[in-house]
Amino acid sequence: TSTRTASAHDTMSHTCANAVKLVNSPIVTHQGAYRRAARHVRWVRASAEAGPGSTAEKLGVVIVDHGSRRKASNDLLEEFVRMYREETGRPIVELAHMELCEPGIDVAFSRCVEQGATLVAVSPFFLSPGRHWQEDIPALTAEAASKHPGVGYFVAAPLGLHPLMATIVESRLETCMAHLTTGGGKCDVCDGTKFGCKLVKGAASE
C-alpha cells in the first residue's frame, strides 16, 4: 500500500509541477489558454500513468460548492462539472454541495468509490480560503471517507490567486465592453437574463 501511495504522490506532483510551469508561461495571456493548459495537464497525466509498472491510484474528483436554495446557482456547478470532465478527460468527477441541498460530500464521495476510485480529491469551488475550506469541508470529507476504509483522500486548495484568474477577469471585462460599445453579445452568465452589464453615466443628484 505504501508503494502505491508513494507512486500516486509522485504522479500527482509531476503533473502539478508541469501545470504550474505552463500557467506561469506567456501562453496564459493568449486566447484559449485554459484549453491549452487542460490539454497539457491531460497529456502529462496520461504519460505518467501509462509508465512501465505504474501503480498509480485511480483518482476520483469531487467538486464542491456551498450550495444554494436557488436552482440556478446549483445548475451552474453542474454545468461546470460537465465542462471540467470534458476538458480534463477525467472519468470520475462528481459534484457536491456543502449544505442546503443534495448531493452532499458523502454521496459524491461514495459515487467516486463505486466507480473504482482509490483516491478521492475534494476540490472546493470557492474563490478564497476561509472557515469552510479550513474546517467544514475537511470535517465532512473525513466523515464521508470513514465509510470507505482503504480509500485515500485529500482536500485541494480553493481557486485563490491562481494566475489564470487574471485572464478570466480580463475576458469578462472585454466581453462587457464589447457588448456596451459595439453591440457584442452577452457572456454566458448574463445571456438570457435581465441582469448583466449596463452602462450608467453619472448618478442623478437629489
PDB file of C-alpha atoms in Angstrom:
ATOM      1  CA  THR A   1       0.000   0.000   0.000  1.00  0.00           C
ATOM      2  CA  SER A   2       2.817   2.440   0.865  1.00  0.00           C
ATOM      3  CA  THR A   3       4.431   1.814  -2.535  1.00  0.00           C
ATOM      4  CA  ARG A   4       1.144   2.566  -4.330  1.00  0.00           C
ATOM      5  CA  THR A   5       0.612   5.717  -2.292  1.00  0.00           C
ATOM      6  CA  ALA A   6       4.139   6.982  -2.959  1.00  0.00           C
ATOM      7  CA  SER A   7       3.767   6.302  -6.658  1.00  0.00           C
ATOM      8  CA  ALA A   8       0.448   8.141  -6.787  1.00  0.00           C
ATOM      9  CA  HIS A   9       2.002  11.073  -4.950  1.00  0.00           C
ATOM     10  CA  ASP A  10       4.925  11.211  -7.402  1.00  0.00           C
ATOM     11  CA  THR A  11       2.490  11.124 -10.340  1.00  0.00           C
ATOM     12  CA  MET A  12       0.385  13.995  -8.994  1.00  0.00           C
ATOM     13  CA  SER A  13       3.477  16.027  -8.070  1.00  0.00           C
ATOM     14  CA  HIS A  14       4.845  15.610 -11.584  1.00  0.00           C
ATOM     15  CA  THR A  15       1.522  16.682 -13.090  1.00  0.00           C
ATOM     16  CA  CYS A  16       1.173  19.708 -10.829  1.00  0.00           C
ATOM     17  CA  ALA A  17       4.757  20.833 -11.436  1.00  0.00           C
ATOM     18  CA  ASN A  18       4.254  20.827 -15.175  1.00  0.00           C
ATOM     19  CA  ALA A  19       0.903  22.590 -14.874  1.00  0.00           C
ATOM     20  CA  VAL A  20       2.464  25.338 -12.759  1.00  0.00           C
ATOM     21  CA  LYS A  21       5.184  25.842 -15.382  1.00  0.00           C
ATOM     22  CA  LEU A  22       2.502  26.207 -18.029  1.00  0.00           C
ATOM     23  CA  VAL A  23       0.251  28.692 -16.261  1.00  0.00           C
ATOM     24  CA  ASN A  24       3.266  30.865 -15.437  1.00  0.00           C
ATOM     25  CA  SER A  25       4.293  30.998 -19.068  1.00  0.00           C
ATOM     26  CA  PRO A  26       3.175  33.597 -21.658  1.00  0.00           C
ATOM     27  CA  ILE A  27       0.613  31.146 -23.025  1.00  0.00           C
ATOM     28  CA  VAL A  28      -1.875  32.111 -20.323  1.00  0.00           C
ATOM     29  CA  THR A  29      -2.279  35.546 -21.878  1.00  0.00           C
ATOM     30  CA  HIS A  30      -3.454  34.130 -25.195  1.00  0.00           C
ATOM     31  CA  GLN A  31      -6.985  33.276 -26.227  1.00  0.00           C
ATOM     32  CA  GLY A  32      -7.773  29.637 -25.488  1.00  0.00           C
ATOM     33  CA  ALA A  33      -5.181  29.452 -22.693  1.00  0.00           C
ATOM     34  CA  TYR A  34      -7.413  27.341 -20.476  1.00  0.00           C
ATOM     35  CA  ARG A  35      -7.937  24.731 -23.169  1.00  0.00           C
ATOM     36  CA  ARG A  36      -4.212  24.554 -23.870  1.00  0.00           C
ATOM     37  CA  ALA A  37      -3.469  24.204 -20.157  1.00  0.00           C
ATOM     38  CA  ALA A  38      -6.064  21.452 -19.798  1.00  0.00           C
ATOM     39  CA  ARG A  39      -4.667  19.556 -22.767  1.00  0.00           C
ATOM     40  CA  HIS A  40      -1.152  19.810 -21.357  1.00  0.00           C
ATOM     41  CA  VAL A  41      -2.178  18.556 -17.914  1.00  0.00           C
ATOM     42  CA  ARG A  42      -4.100  15.709 -19.563  1.00  0.00           C
ATOM     43  CA  TRP A  43      -1.019  14.747 -21.593  1.00  0.00           C
ATOM     44  CA  VAL A  44       1.266  14.846 -18.539  1.00  0.00           C
ATOM     45  CA  ARG A  45      -1.184  12.729 -16.550  1.00  0.00           C
ATOM     46  CA  ALA A  46      -1.541  10.134 -19.297  1.00  0.00           C
ATOM     47  CA  SER A  47       2.233   9.906 -19.750  1.00  0.00           C
ATOM     48  CA  ALA A  48       2.804   9.376 -16.042  1.00  0.00           C
ATOM     49  CA  GLU A  49       0.035   6.836 -15.522  1.00  0.00           C
ATOM     50  CA  ALA A  50       0.991   4.819 -18.583  1.00  0.00           C
ATOM     51  CA  GLY A  51       4.594   4.353 -17.476  1.00  0.00           C
ATOM     52  CA  PRO A  52       6.033   0.816 -17.102  1.00  0.00           C
ATOM     53  CA  GLY A  53       4.914  -0.842 -13.892  1.00  0.00           C
ATOM     54  CA  SER A  54       2.776   2.137 -12.897  1.00  0.00           C
ATOM     55  CA  THR A  55       0.804   1.589  -9.677  1.00  0.00           C
ATOM     56  CA  ALA A  56      -0.874   4.979  -9.585  1.00  0.00           C
ATOM     57  CA  GLU A  57      -4.069   5.331  -7.612  1.00  0.00           C
ATOM     58  CA  LYS A  58      -7.322   5.694  -9.533  1.00  0.00           C
ATOM     59  CA  LEU A  59      -8.376   9.257  -8.821  1.00  0.00           C
ATOM     60  CA  GLY A  60     -11.912  10.442  -8.265  1.00  0.00           C
ATOM     61  CA  VAL A  61     -12.693  14.163  -8.055  1.00  0.00           C
ATOM     62  CA  VAL A  62     -15.441  15.811  -6.026  1.00  0.00           C
ATOM     63  CA  ILE A  63     -16.035  19.465  -6.867  1.00  0.00           C
ATOM     64  CA  VAL A  64     -17.917  21.085  -4.010  1.00  0.00           C
ATOM     65  CA  ASP A  65     -19.554  24.494  -3.659  1.00  0.00           C
ATOM     66  CA  HIS A  66     -21.508  25.995  -0.780  1.00  0.00           C
ATOM     67  CA  GLY A  67     -24.927  25.019  -2.057  1.00  0.00           C
ATOM     68  CA  SER A  68     -27.926  27.275  -2.576  1.00  0.00           C
ATOM     69  CA  ARG A  69     -31.709  27.268  -2.328  1.00  0.00           C
ATOM     70  CA  ARG A  70     -31.712  28.760  -5.835  1.00  0.00           C
ATOM     71  CA  LYS A  71     -31.829  26.086  -8.520  1.00  0.00           C
ATOM     72  CA  ALA A  72     -29.998  28.331 -10.990  1.00  0.00           C
ATOM     73  CA  SER A  73     -26.977  28.542  -8.701  1.00  0.00           C
ATOM     74  CA  ASN A  74     -26.822  24.779  -8.267  1.00  0.00           C
ATOM     75  CA  ASP A  75     -27.245  24.265 -12.008  1.00  0.00           C
ATOM     76  CA  LEU A  76     -24.142  26.376 -12.547  1.00  0.00           C
ATOM     77  CA  LEU A  77     -21.998  23.886 -10.631  1.00  0.00           C
ATOM     78  CA  GLU A  78     -23.498  21.013 -12.603  1.00  0.00           C
ATOM     79  CA  GLU A  79     -22.559  22.757 -15.849  1.00  0.00           C
ATOM     80  CA  PHE A  80     -19.042  23.460 -14.601  1.00  0.00           C
ATOM     81  CA  VAL A  81     -18.504  19.841 -13.574  1.00  0.00           C
ATOM     82  CA  ARG A  82     -19.598  18.728 -17.039  1.00  0.00           C
ATOM     83  CA  MET A  83     -17.173  21.225 -18.583  1.00  0.00           C
ATOM     84  CA  TYR A  84     -14.336  20.136 -16.290  1.00  0.00           C
ATOM     85  CA  ARG A  85     -14.916  16.470 -17.077  1.00  0.00           C
ATOM     86  CA  GLU A  86     -14.803  17.127 -20.813  1.00  0.00           C
ATOM     87  CA  GLU A  87     -11.802  19.469 -20.710  1.00  0.00           C
ATOM     88  CA  THR A  88      -9.601  17.300 -18.486  1.00  0.00           C
ATOM     89  CA  GLY A  89     -10.706  13.852 -19.630  1.00  0.00           C
ATOM     90  CA  ARG A  90     -11.026  12.645 -16.034  1.00  0.00           C
ATOM     91  CA  PRO A  91     -13.546   9.791 -15.954  1.00  0.00           C
ATOM     92  CA  ILE A  92     -14.571  10.061 -12.291  1.00  0.00           C
ATOM     93  CA  VAL A  93     -15.868  13.517 -11.423  1.00  0.00           C
ATOM     94  CA  GLU A  94     -18.819  14.218  -9.131  1.00  0.00           C
ATOM     95  CA  LEU A  95     -20.416  17.400  -7.831  1.00  0.00           C
ATOM     96  CA  ALA A  96     -21.350  18.115  -4.238  1.00  0.00           C
ATOM     97  CA  HIS A  97     -22.882  20.888  -2.181  1.00  0.00           C
ATOM     98  CA  MET A  98     -21.577  21.575   1.298  1.00  0.00           C
ATOM     99  CA  GLU A  99     -25.048  22.313   2.646  1.00  0.00           C
ATOM    100  CA  LEU A 100     -28.635  23.363   1.823  1.00  0.00           C
ATOM    101  CA  CYS A 101     -29.138  20.841  -0.993  1.00  0.00           C
ATOM    102  CA  GLU A 102     -28.111  17.450  -2.333  1.00  0.00           C
ATOM    103  CA  PRO A 103     -25.912  15.708  -3.187  1.00  0.00           C
ATOM    104  CA  GLY A 104     -23.659  16.257  -0.211  1.00  0.00           C
ATOM    105  CA  ILE A 105     -19.971  15.396   0.017  1.00  0.00           C
ATOM    106  CA  ASP A 106     -20.756  11.963   1.470  1.00  0.00           C
ATOM    107  CA  VAL A 107     -22.905  10.998  -1.532  1.00  0.00           C
ATOM    108  CA  ALA A 108     -20.391  12.324  -4.061  1.00  0.00           C
ATOM    109  CA  PHE A 109     -17.515  10.568  -2.278  1.00  0.00           C
ATOM    110  CA  SER A 110     -19.393   7.249  -2.351  1.00  0.00           C
ATOM    111  CA  ARG A 111     -20.191   7.677  -6.037  1.00  0.00           C
ATOM    112  CA  CYS A 112     -16.485   8.068  -6.778  1.00  0.00           C
ATOM    113  CA  VAL A 113     -15.659   4.908  -4.850  1.00  0.00           C
ATOM    114  CA  GLU A 114     -18.435   2.999  -6.629  1.00  0.00           C
ATOM    115  CA  GLN A 115     -16.758   3.912  -9.915  1.00  0.00           C
ATOM    116  CA  GLY A 116     -13.457   2.458  -8.740  1.00  0.00           C
ATOM    117  CA  ALA A 117     -11.678   5.438  -7.196  1.00  0.00           C
ATOM    118  CA  THR A 118      -8.985   4.509  -4.680  1.00  0.00           C
ATOM    119  CA  LEU A 119      -8.049   8.131  -4.024  1.00  0.00           C
ATOM    120  CA  VAL A 120     -10.576  10.984  -3.830  1.00  0.00           C
ATOM    121  CA  ALA A 121      -9.693  14.640  -4.294  1.00  0.00           C
ATOM    122  CA  VAL A 122     -12.235  17.112  -2.916  1.00  0.00           C
ATOM    123  CA  SER A 123     -11.845  20.412  -4.769  1.00  0.00           C
ATOM    124  CA  PRO A 124     -13.613  23.458  -3.260  1.00  0.00           C
ATOM    125  CA  PHE A 125     -15.327  25.619  -5.878  1.00  0.00           C
ATOM    126  CA  PHE A 126     -14.611  28.666  -3.716  1.00  0.00           C
ATOM    127  CA  LEU A 127     -12.646  31.790  -4.557  1.00  0.00           C
ATOM    128  CA  SER A 128     -10.995  32.432  -1.191  1.00  0.00           C
ATOM    129  CA  PRO A 129      -9.779  30.279   1.700  1.00  0.00           C
ATOM    130  CA  GLY A 130     -11.826  30.546   4.864  1.00  0.00           C
ATOM    131  CA  ARG A 131     -13.632  28.551   7.525  1.00  0.00           C
ATOM    132  CA  HIS A 132     -15.443  26.322   5.021  1.00  0.00           C
ATOM    133  CA  TRP A 133     -12.138  25.253   3.454  1.00  0.00           C
ATOM    134  CA  GLN A 134     -10.209  25.108   6.715  1.00  0.00           C
ATOM    135  CA  GLU A 135     -12.807  23.348   8.868  1.00  0.00           C
ATOM    136  CA  ASP A 136     -16.187  22.424   7.398  1.00  0.00           C
ATOM    137  CA  ILE A 137     -15.167  20.690   4.170  1.00  0.00           C
ATOM    138  CA  PRO A 138     -12.308  18.694   5.777  1.00  0.00           C
ATOM    139  CA  ALA A 139     -14.671  17.528   8.531  1.00  0.00           C
ATOM    140  CA  LEU A 140     -17.396  16.484   6.084  1.00  0.00           C
ATOM    141  CA  THR A 141     -14.833  14.743   3.878  1.00  0.00           C
ATOM    142  CA  ALA A 142     -13.330  12.846   6.807  1.00  0.00           C
ATOM    143  CA  GLU A 143     -16.800  11.664   7.795  1.00  0.00           C
ATOM    144  CA  ALA A 144     -17.509  10.516   4.234  1.00  0.00           C
ATOM    145  CA  ALA A 145     -14.154   8.734   3.979  1.00  0.00           C
ATOM    146  CA  SER A 146     -14.734   6.852   7.240  1.00  0.00           C
ATOM    147  CA  LYS A 147     -17.323   4.733   5.405  1.00  0.00           C
ATOM    148  CA  HIS A 148     -14.711   3.577   2.879  1.00  0.00           C
ATOM    149  CA  PRO A 149     -11.682   2.070   4.647  1.00  0.00           C
ATOM    150  CA  GLY A 150      -8.606   1.918   2.465  1.00  0.00           C
ATOM    151  CA  VAL A 151      -9.632   4.803   0.218  1.00  0.00           C
ATOM    152  CA  GLY A 152      -7.340   7.816   0.490  1.00  0.00           C
ATOM    153  CA  TYR A 153      -8.453  11.410   0.143  1.00  0.00           C
ATOM    154  CA  PHE A 154      -7.276  14.997   0.286  1.00  0.00           C
ATOM    155  CA  VAL A 155      -8.907  18.437   0.184  1.00  0.00           C
ATOM    156  CA  ALA A 156      -7.397  20.620  -2.547  1.00  0.00           C
ATOM    157  CA  ALA A 157      -6.891  24.375  -2.394  1.00  0.00           C
ATOM    158  CA  PRO A 158      -9.655  26.803  -3.431  1.00  0.00           C
ATOM    159  CA  LEU A 159      -9.260  28.868  -6.599  1.00  0.00           C
ATOM    160  CA  GLY A 160      -7.455  31.701  -4.832  1.00  0.00           C
ATOM    161  CA  LEU A 161      -4.884  33.844  -6.644  1.00  0.00           C
ATOM    162  CA  HIS A 162      -4.291  31.411  -9.485  1.00  0.00           C
ATOM    163  CA  PRO A 163      -2.563  33.059 -12.495  1.00  0.00           C
ATOM    164  CA  LEU A 164      -5.490  32.177 -14.756  1.00  0.00           C
ATOM    165  CA  MET A 165      -7.859  34.238 -12.591  1.00  0.00           C
ATOM    166  CA  ALA A 166      -6.426  37.439 -14.093  1.00  0.00           C
ATOM    167  CA  THR A 167      -7.102  36.065 -17.574  1.00  0.00           C
ATOM    168  CA  ILE A 168     -10.692  35.198 -16.615  1.00  0.00           C
ATOM    169  CA  VAL A 169     -11.386  38.662 -15.148  1.00  0.00           C
ATOM    170  CA  GLU A 170      -9.957  40.335 -18.246  1.00  0.00           C
ATOM    171  CA  SER A 171     -12.042  38.106 -20.517  1.00  0.00           C
ATOM    172  CA  ARG A 172     -15.231  39.082 -18.662  1.00  0.00           C
ATOM    173  CA  LEU A 173     -14.352  42.775 -18.886  1.00  0.00           C
ATOM    174  CA  GLU A 174     -13.602  42.580 -22.599  1.00  0.00           C
ATOM    175  CA  THR A 175     -16.929  40.857 -23.249  1.00  0.00           C
ATOM    176  CA  CYS A 176     -18.822  43.509 -21.270  1.00  0.00           C
ATOM    177  CA  MET A 177     -17.040  46.347 -23.042  1.00  0.00           C
ATOM    178  CA  ALA A 178     -17.769  44.825 -26.451  1.00  0.00           C
ATOM    179  CA  HIS A 179     -21.430  44.410 -25.517  1.00  0.00           C
ATOM    180  CA  LEU A 180     -21.730  48.021 -24.319  1.00  0.00           C
ATOM    181  CA  THR A 181     -19.702  49.764 -27.013  1.00  0.00           C
ATOM    182  CA  THR A 182     -20.042  47.711 -30.202  1.00  0.00           C
ATOM    183  CA  GLY A 183     -23.211  45.712 -29.685  1.00  0.00           C
ATOM    184  CA  GLY A 184     -21.419  42.465 -28.984  1.00  0.00           C
ATOM    185  CA  GLY A 185     -23.248  39.554 -27.406  1.00  0.00           C
ATOM    186  CA  LYS A 186     -23.605  38.954 -23.702  1.00  0.00           C
ATOM    187  CA  CYS A 187     -21.449  36.446 -21.868  1.00  0.00           C
ATOM    188  CA  ASP A 188     -22.713  33.019 -20.825  1.00  0.00           C
ATOM    189  CA  VAL A 189     -23.561  34.313 -17.355  1.00  0.00           C
ATOM    190  CA  CYS A 190     -25.754  37.251 -18.421  1.00  0.00           C
ATOM    191  CA  ASP A 191     -27.243  35.847 -21.614  1.00  0.00           C
ATOM    192  CA  GLY A 192     -30.940  35.105 -21.269  1.00  0.00           C
ATOM    193  CA  THR A 193     -31.320  37.102 -18.057  1.00  0.00           C
ATOM    194  CA  LYS A 194     -32.364  40.665 -17.207  1.00  0.00           C
ATOM    195  CA  PHE A 195     -29.094  41.141 -15.373  1.00  0.00           C
ATOM    196  CA  GLY A 196     -25.623  41.989 -16.606  1.00  0.00           C
ATOM    197  CA  CYS A 197     -23.548  44.972 -17.626  1.00  0.00           C
ATOM    198  CA  LYS A 198     -25.481  48.208 -18.066  1.00  0.00           C
ATOM    199  CA  LEU A 199     -23.713  51.478 -18.753  1.00  0.00           C
ATOM    200  CA  VAL A 200     -24.706  54.220 -16.283  1.00  0.00           C
ATOM    201  CA  LYS A 201     -23.368  57.712 -16.965  1.00  0.00           C
ATOM    202  CA  GLY A 202     -23.404  59.511 -13.665  1.00  0.00           C
ATOM    203  CA  ALA A 203     -25.893  59.246 -10.840  1.00  0.00           C
ATOM    204  CA  ALA A 204     -28.814  61.684 -10.643  1.00  0.00           C
ATOM    205  CA  SER A 205     -28.282  64.262  -7.920  1.00  0.00           C
ATOM    206  CA  GLU A 206     -31.010  64.957  -5.401  1.00  0.00           C
TER     207      GLU A 206
END
